[in-house]
Coordinates of C-alpha atoms in Angstrom, one line a residue:
M1 CA 149.0 174.8 81.9
R2 CA 149.5 171.4 80.4
K3 CA 146.8 168.7 80.6
N4 CA 148.0 165.8 82.8
I5 CA 146.9 162.3 81.8
N6 CA 146.5 160.1 84.8
I7 CA 147.3 156.4 84.2
G8 CA 146.1 153.4 86.2
L9 CA 148.7 150.6 85.9
C10 CA 147.7 147.0 86.2
G11 CA 150.6 144.8 86.9
F12 CA 154.2 145.6 87.7
G13 CA 156.4 142.9 86.3
A14 CA 159.1 143.6 83.8
M15 CA 156.7 145.4 81.4
G16 CA 155.0 147.4 84.1
K17 CA 158.4 148.8 85.0
V18 CA 159.2 149.5 81.4
H19 CA 155.9 151.3 80.8
S20 CA 156.4 153.4 83.9
F21 CA 159.9 154.4 82.7
A22 CA 158.3 155.5 79.4
V23 CA 155.7 157.6 81.2
N24 CA 158.1 159.2 83.5
N25 CA 160.7 160.1 80.8
L26 CA 158.6 161.4 77.9
D27 CA 159.6 165.0 78.5
F28 CA 163.3 164.0 77.9
Y29 CA 162.6 162.3 74.6
Y30 CA 159.9 164.6 73.2
K31 CA 160.3 168.4 73.0
E32 CA 157.6 170.7 74.4
L33 CA 154.8 168.2 74.8
P34 CA 151.4 169.8 75.2
F35 CA 150.5 167.2 77.9
S36 CA 152.1 165.5 80.8
A37 CA 151.4 162.0 82.2
S38 CA 151.8 160.2 85.5
V39 CA 151.0 156.9 87.0
R40 CA 148.1 157.8 89.3
G41 CA 147.4 154.3 90.7
L42 CA 148.9 150.8 90.6
C43 CA 147.4 147.4 91.3
T44 CA 149.1 144.0 91.5
T45 CA 148.1 140.7 93.0
N46 CA 149.7 141.7 96.3
V47 CA 148.5 144.9 97.9
E48 CA 151.4 145.2 100.2
K49 CA 153.9 144.8 97.4
A50 CA 152.0 147.3 95.3
S51 CA 152.2 149.8 98.2
D52 CA 155.9 149.4 98.4
I53 CA 156.3 149.9 94.7
A54 CA 154.1 153.0 94.7
R55 CA 156.3 154.5 97.4
L56 CA 159.5 153.6 95.7
Y57 CA 158.5 154.9 92.3
G58 CA 156.4 157.9 93.4
F59 CA 153.1 156.6 92.1
G60 CA 149.9 158.1 93.5
Y61 CA 148.6 155.1 95.4
A62 CA 148.2 151.3 95.4
A63 CA 144.7 150.1 94.7
K64 CA 143.2 147.0 96.4
S65 CA 142.0 145.7 93.0
E66 CA 141.8 146.6 89.4
D67 CA 138.1 147.4 89.9
E68 CA 139.1 150.1 92.3
L69 CA 141.6 151.5 89.8
I70 CA 139.1 151.4 86.9
A71 CA 136.4 153.1 89.0
D72 CA 138.7 156.0 90.0
E73 CA 137.2 159.0 88.2
S74 CA 140.6 160.8 88.2
I75 CA 142.2 158.1 86.0
D76 CA 142.0 158.7 82.3
A77 CA 143.7 155.6 80.9
I78 CA 144.3 152.0 82.0
D79 CA 147.7 150.4 81.2
I80 CA 147.5 146.6 81.2
C81 CA 150.7 144.7 81.9
T82 CA 149.2 141.5 83.4
P83 CA 149.4 138.0 82.1
N84 CA 147.6 137.3 78.8
I85 CA 144.6 135.4 80.1
Y86 CA 143.5 138.5 82.2
H87 CA 143.5 141.0 79.3
F88 CA 140.1 140.3 77.9
E89 CA 138.1 141.0 81.1
T90 CA 140.2 144.0 82.2
V91 CA 139.9 145.7 78.8
K92 CA 136.1 145.2 78.7
K93 CA 135.8 146.7 82.2
A94 CA 138.0 149.6 81.3
I95 CA 136.2 150.5 78.1
A96 CA 132.8 150.2 79.9
A97 CA 134.1 152.7 82.4
G98 CA 135.1 155.1 79.7
K99 CA 138.9 154.7 80.1
H100 CA 141.4 154.8 77.3
V101 CA 143.4 151.5 77.1
Y102 CA 147.0 150.7 76.5
C103 CA 147.4 146.9 76.5
E104 CA 150.4 144.6 76.3
K105 CA 150.5 142.0 73.5
P106 CA 149.0 139.7 72.7
L107 CA 145.6 141.4 72.9
C108 CA 144.1 138.3 74.5
V109 CA 144.2 134.5 74.0
T110 CA 141.6 133.8 71.2
A111 CA 140.7 135.4 68.0
D112 CA 137.0 135.6 69.0
E113 CA 138.0 137.6 72.2
A114 CA 140.2 139.8 70.1
R115 CA 137.4 140.5 67.6
E116 CA 135.1 141.4 70.4
L117 CA 137.6 143.8 72.0
A118 CA 138.4 145.4 68.6
A119 CA 134.7 146.0 68.0
L120 CA 134.2 147.4 71.5
A121 CA 137.1 149.8 71.0
E122 CA 135.9 151.1 67.7
K123 CA 132.3 151.6 69.0
S124 CA 133.5 153.3 72.2
G125 CA 135.5 156.1 70.4
L126 CA 138.1 155.7 73.1
I127 CA 141.8 155.5 72.3
C128 CA 142.8 151.8 72.5
N129 CA 146.4 150.8 71.5
I130 CA 148.2 147.5 71.7
V131 CA 151.9 147.4 72.6
F132 CA 153.9 146.4 69.5
N133 CA 156.9 148.5 70.6
N134 CA 159.3 147.5 67.8
R135 CA 157.2 149.4 65.3
H136 CA 158.5 152.6 67.0
L137 CA 162.2 152.0 66.4
A138 CA 163.8 154.3 63.9
P139 CA 165.0 151.6 61.5
I140 CA 161.5 150.1 61.4
K141 CA 160.0 153.5 60.6
R142 CA 162.6 154.0 57.9
A143 CA 161.9 150.5 56.5
K144 CA 158.2 151.4 56.3
Q145 CA 159.0 154.6 54.6
L146 CA 161.2 153.0 51.9
I147 CA 158.6 150.3 51.2
D148 CA 155.8 152.8 51.0
E149 CA 157.9 154.9 48.5
G150 CA 158.3 151.8 46.3
R151 CA 162.0 151.6 46.8
I152 CA 162.1 147.8 46.9
G153 CA 159.1 147.3 44.6
R154 CA 156.7 144.4 44.9
V155 CA 157.7 142.2 47.9
L156 CA 158.5 138.7 46.7
S157 CA 159.7 137.0 49.9
F158 CA 160.7 137.5 53.5
S159 CA 162.1 135.9 56.6
A160 CA 161.8 136.9 60.2
E161 CA 163.3 135.4 63.4
Y162 CA 162.9 136.1 67.1
L163 CA 165.3 134.0 69.1
H164 CA 165.9 133.8 72.9
N165 CA 167.9 131.4 75.0
S166 CA 165.4 131.4 78.0
C167 CA 164.3 127.8 77.7
T168 CA 167.7 126.2 77.2
D169 CA 168.3 125.7 81.0
I170 CA 165.9 123.0 82.3
N171 CA 166.9 123.8 85.8
R172 CA 165.7 127.3 85.6
P173 CA 162.1 127.4 87.0
A174 CA 159.5 128.0 84.2
G175 CA 157.8 131.5 84.2
W176 CA 154.2 132.3 83.4
K177 CA 155.1 132.9 79.7
Q178 CA 156.0 129.2 79.5
N179 CA 152.7 128.1 81.0
R180 CA 149.8 127.8 78.5
D181 CA 147.3 128.0 81.3
I182 CA 148.4 131.6 82.0
C183 CA 150.0 132.7 78.7
G184 CA 147.3 131.2 76.6
G185 CA 150.0 129.9 74.2
G186 CA 153.7 129.6 74.1
V187 CA 156.6 131.3 72.3
L188 CA 154.3 132.0 69.4
F189 CA 152.2 134.4 71.6
D190 CA 155.2 135.8 73.4
L191 CA 157.8 136.4 70.6
G192 CA 155.8 135.4 67.5
S193 CA 153.3 138.2 68.0
H194 CA 156.1 140.7 67.5
A195 CA 157.6 139.1 64.4
I196 CA 154.1 138.6 62.8
D197 CA 153.2 142.2 63.5
L198 CA 156.4 143.6 61.9
I199 CA 155.9 141.5 58.7
R200 CA 152.2 142.5 58.6
F201 CA 153.1 146.2 59.2
L202 CA 155.8 146.3 56.5
C203 CA 154.5 143.8 53.9
G204 CA 150.7 143.5 54.4
D205 CA 148.2 141.0 55.6
F206 CA 148.5 137.2 55.7
L207 CA 146.3 134.9 53.6
E208 CA 147.3 131.5 54.9
V209 CA 149.9 129.9 57.1
S210 CA 151.5 126.6 57.9
G211 CA 152.9 126.1 61.4
R212 CA 154.8 123.5 63.4
S213 CA 155.4 123.8 67.2
Q214 CA 158.3 122.3 69.1
I215 CA 158.8 121.5 72.8
G216 CA 162.5 120.9 73.3
F217 CA 162.3 119.7 76.9
A218 CA 159.1 117.8 77.8
S219 CA 159.8 118.2 81.5
R220 CA 161.7 120.9 83.5
K221 CA 161.5 122.7 86.8
G222 CA 158.2 124.4 87.4
A223 CA 157.6 127.7 89.1
D224 CA 157.6 125.9 92.5
G225 CA 160.9 124.2 91.8
D226 CA 159.3 120.7 91.3
I227 CA 159.4 118.8 88.0
W228 CA 156.7 120.2 85.7
Q229 CA 155.5 118.9 82.3
T230 CA 156.0 121.5 79.6
N231 CA 152.6 122.5 78.2
A232 CA 153.5 125.4 75.8
D233 CA 155.5 125.6 72.6
E234 CA 159.1 126.5 73.2
A235 CA 159.7 127.1 69.5
F236 CA 157.4 127.7 66.5
Y237 CA 158.1 127.5 62.8
M238 CA 155.8 129.1 60.2
T239 CA 155.5 129.5 56.5
A240 CA 153.2 132.2 55.3
L241 CA 151.5 133.5 52.1
L242 CA 150.7 137.2 52.1
E243 CA 148.0 139.0 50.2
C244 CA 150.6 140.7 48.1
G245 CA 151.8 137.3 46.9
A246 CA 155.0 137.2 48.9
V247 CA 155.9 133.9 50.6
G248 CA 158.2 133.8 53.6
T249 CA 159.1 132.2 56.9
I250 CA 158.9 133.2 60.6
T251 CA 160.9 131.3 63.2
V252 CA 160.5 132.1 66.9
S253 CA 162.3 130.1 69.6
K254 CA 163.5 130.2 73.2
L255 CA 165.7 127.1 72.6
V256 CA 168.7 129.0 71.0
N257 CA 171.9 128.9 72.9
G258 CA 173.9 132.1 72.2
A259 CA 170.8 134.2 71.6
N260 CA 169.8 137.2 73.7
D261 CA 166.9 139.3 72.2
D262 CA 167.6 138.4 68.6
L263 CA 164.8 139.9 66.5
S264 CA 165.6 140.2 62.8
F265 CA 164.1 140.2 59.4
A266 CA 164.9 140.3 55.7
I267 CA 162.5 141.5 53.0
Y268 CA 163.2 140.9 49.3
G269 CA 161.5 142.9 46.6
E270 CA 161.7 143.3 42.8
K271 CA 163.8 146.4 43.1
G272 CA 165.7 146.0 46.3
S273 CA 166.0 144.4 49.7
M274 CA 166.3 145.3 53.4
K275 CA 167.6 143.7 56.5
F276 CA 167.4 144.6 60.2
S277 CA 168.6 143.1 63.5
L278 CA 167.5 144.3 66.9
M279 CA 170.9 143.4 68.3
Q280 CA 172.3 146.2 66.0
P281 CA 169.4 148.6 66.4
N282 CA 171.1 151.7 65.0
F283 CA 171.1 150.6 61.3
L284 CA 168.7 149.4 58.6
Y285 CA 170.5 147.7 55.7
F286 CA 169.1 148.6 52.3
Y287 CA 170.0 147.1 48.9
D288 CA 169.1 149.1 45.8
A289 CA 168.9 146.7 42.9
T290 CA 168.5 149.6 40.4
E291 CA 172.1 150.5 41.0
K292 CA 174.2 149.0 38.3
P293 CA 177.7 147.6 39.1
S294 CA 180.7 149.3 37.6
D295 CA 184.4 149.1 38.1
F296 CA 185.3 148.1 41.7
G297 CA 181.5 147.7 42.4
G298 CA 180.4 151.3 42.0
N299 CA 177.5 151.9 44.5
T300 CA 176.1 148.4 44.5
G301 CA 175.7 146.4 47.7
Y302 CA 173.9 146.9 51.0
T303 CA 173.9 150.4 52.5
A304 CA 173.9 150.8 56.3
I305 CA 171.4 153.6 56.9
E306 CA 172.4 155.2 60.2
C307 CA 169.0 155.6 61.8
V308 CA 170.4 155.9 65.3
G309 CA 168.4 158.6 67.2
R310 CA 167.1 160.5 64.2
Y311 CA 163.4 160.6 65.1
A312 CA 160.9 163.0 63.5
A313 CA 159.8 166.0 65.6
P314 CA 159.0 166.4 68.4
G315 CA 161.3 163.4 69.1
G316 CA 165.0 163.0 68.3
T317 CA 166.4 165.5 70.7
F318 CA 167.4 163.3 73.5
P319 CA 170.0 162.2 74.2
S320 CA 171.1 163.3 70.7
P321 CA 170.1 162.5 67.1
K322 CA 173.6 160.9 66.8
A323 CA 173.4 158.9 69.9
P324 CA 173.0 155.1 69.6
A325 CA 169.5 153.7 70.0
D326 CA 168.4 151.2 72.7
W327 CA 165.6 148.7 73.3
L328 CA 163.7 151.0 75.6
R329 CA 163.3 153.6 72.8
G330 CA 160.6 151.6 71.1
H331 CA 158.5 151.5 74.4
V332 CA 159.0 155.2 74.9
G333 CA 157.8 155.8 71.3
G334 CA 154.8 153.5 71.8
M335 CA 153.8 155.3 75.0
Y336 CA 154.1 158.7 73.3
E337 CA 151.9 157.7 70.4
F338 CA 149.2 156.4 72.8
L339 CA 149.2 159.4 75.1
N340 CA 149.4 161.9 72.2
S341 CA 146.3 160.2 70.8
V342 CA 144.6 160.5 74.1
Y343 CA 145.4 164.2 74.1
T344 CA 144.4 164.9 70.5
G345 CA 141.5 162.4 70.4
K346 CA 142.9 160.9 67.2
Q347 CA 143.5 157.1 67.2
S348 CA 147.0 156.0 66.2
A349 CA 148.4 152.6 65.3
P350 CA 148.9 149.9 66.4
T351 CA 145.2 149.6 67.3
F352 CA 143.2 146.8 68.8
L353 CA 142.3 145.8 65.2
D354 CA 146.0 145.3 64.6
G355 CA 146.1 143.2 67.7
C356 CA 143.1 141.2 66.5
R357 CA 144.7 140.6 63.1
V358 CA 147.8 139.2 64.7
Q359 CA 145.7 137.0 67.0
E360 CA 143.9 135.6 63.9
I361 CA 147.2 134.8 62.3
M362 CA 148.5 133.0 65.4
E363 CA 145.3 131.0 65.7
A364 CA 145.5 129.9 62.1
A365 CA 149.1 128.8 62.8
Y366 CA 148.0 126.8 65.8
R367 CA 145.3 125.1 63.7
S368 CA 147.9 124.2 61.1
D369 CA 150.1 122.7 63.8
K370 CA 147.2 120.3 64.6
T371 CA 146.1 119.5 61.0
G372 CA 149.5 119.5 59.3
A373 CA 148.0 121.6 56.4
F374 CA 148.1 125.2 55.3
E375 CA 145.3 127.1 57.1
K376 CA 143.5 130.2 55.9
V377 CA 143.6 133.2 58.2
E378 CA 140.0 133.7 59.2
R379 CA 139.0 137.4 59.4
K380 CA 135.5 138.0 60.6

């Protein structure tokens, strides 16, 4: 009989729904798992709403509070999908109660809080993962493999962008991710954390950064429909120096008309280059500079590596190794890695320490935005 991992889900906005999808569909994507998983309990700010959601999606029950959920001895892991400012206290309570933790990014809102949570997680021996779902896409895994094999050589430079159009309409009421009082930051926290994590994952740690924020519209409709003064960055522009010596740029913005969920990067090395775009998630583009041109070009130029659904075992069987990839696949992969770690007792990445490092980089970028100078990334 397979061990079932019971999950307590905190929050059911867009990410709560995505995480639930991942939990409920693991057996389709991964062959013959030695464990099963289910959402045992749910809590939101509205108990009646939570009860309706639990009935609709077949969750065990709706808790009156996160404390009730965390105290439930039948629950093995707490999945945190609440706004950023609540992560710190919820994680601390969950770890104190002996629960494994799966936490949405960013880990919290300050580097000091992130360091405390990373230390608590390590000391506890519990499985604690942060959700950087893009790491689990097949092209990203292939990019990491090529870099680790030395195929592009020493990294010289890079660029990364994460672009949305969600702040271009000033008549659209602002959501909590646009409110610094709830988000803790702005677009740098929301989109920037993903872009920073990918560059750090692929190229290594950051030494120092220069950052500049932008608010495109000083006033817009607030959540209540009244005019509201924008208090969080709607775009952020960063230059970074990495430990490997590479220099590059990261641009994140919700002010881009024509964008949807446009995450992309390019990495340039001594022996080759690579490019990826989330809007074309089936391919990684790889340039091998060791290939010499011949008549009609020979084998030079960028190669489109068809990553599609070709995941390593036990994944890659659904819907087919040849089937096009989709955005949800990264979240399914992240949930699998977390729950498989809970089952095996072996911590997988990305860990809370990864979340902490990203937090430290973002904090340095915000300091730079105030000072106008390059700021060192403080790692304590």
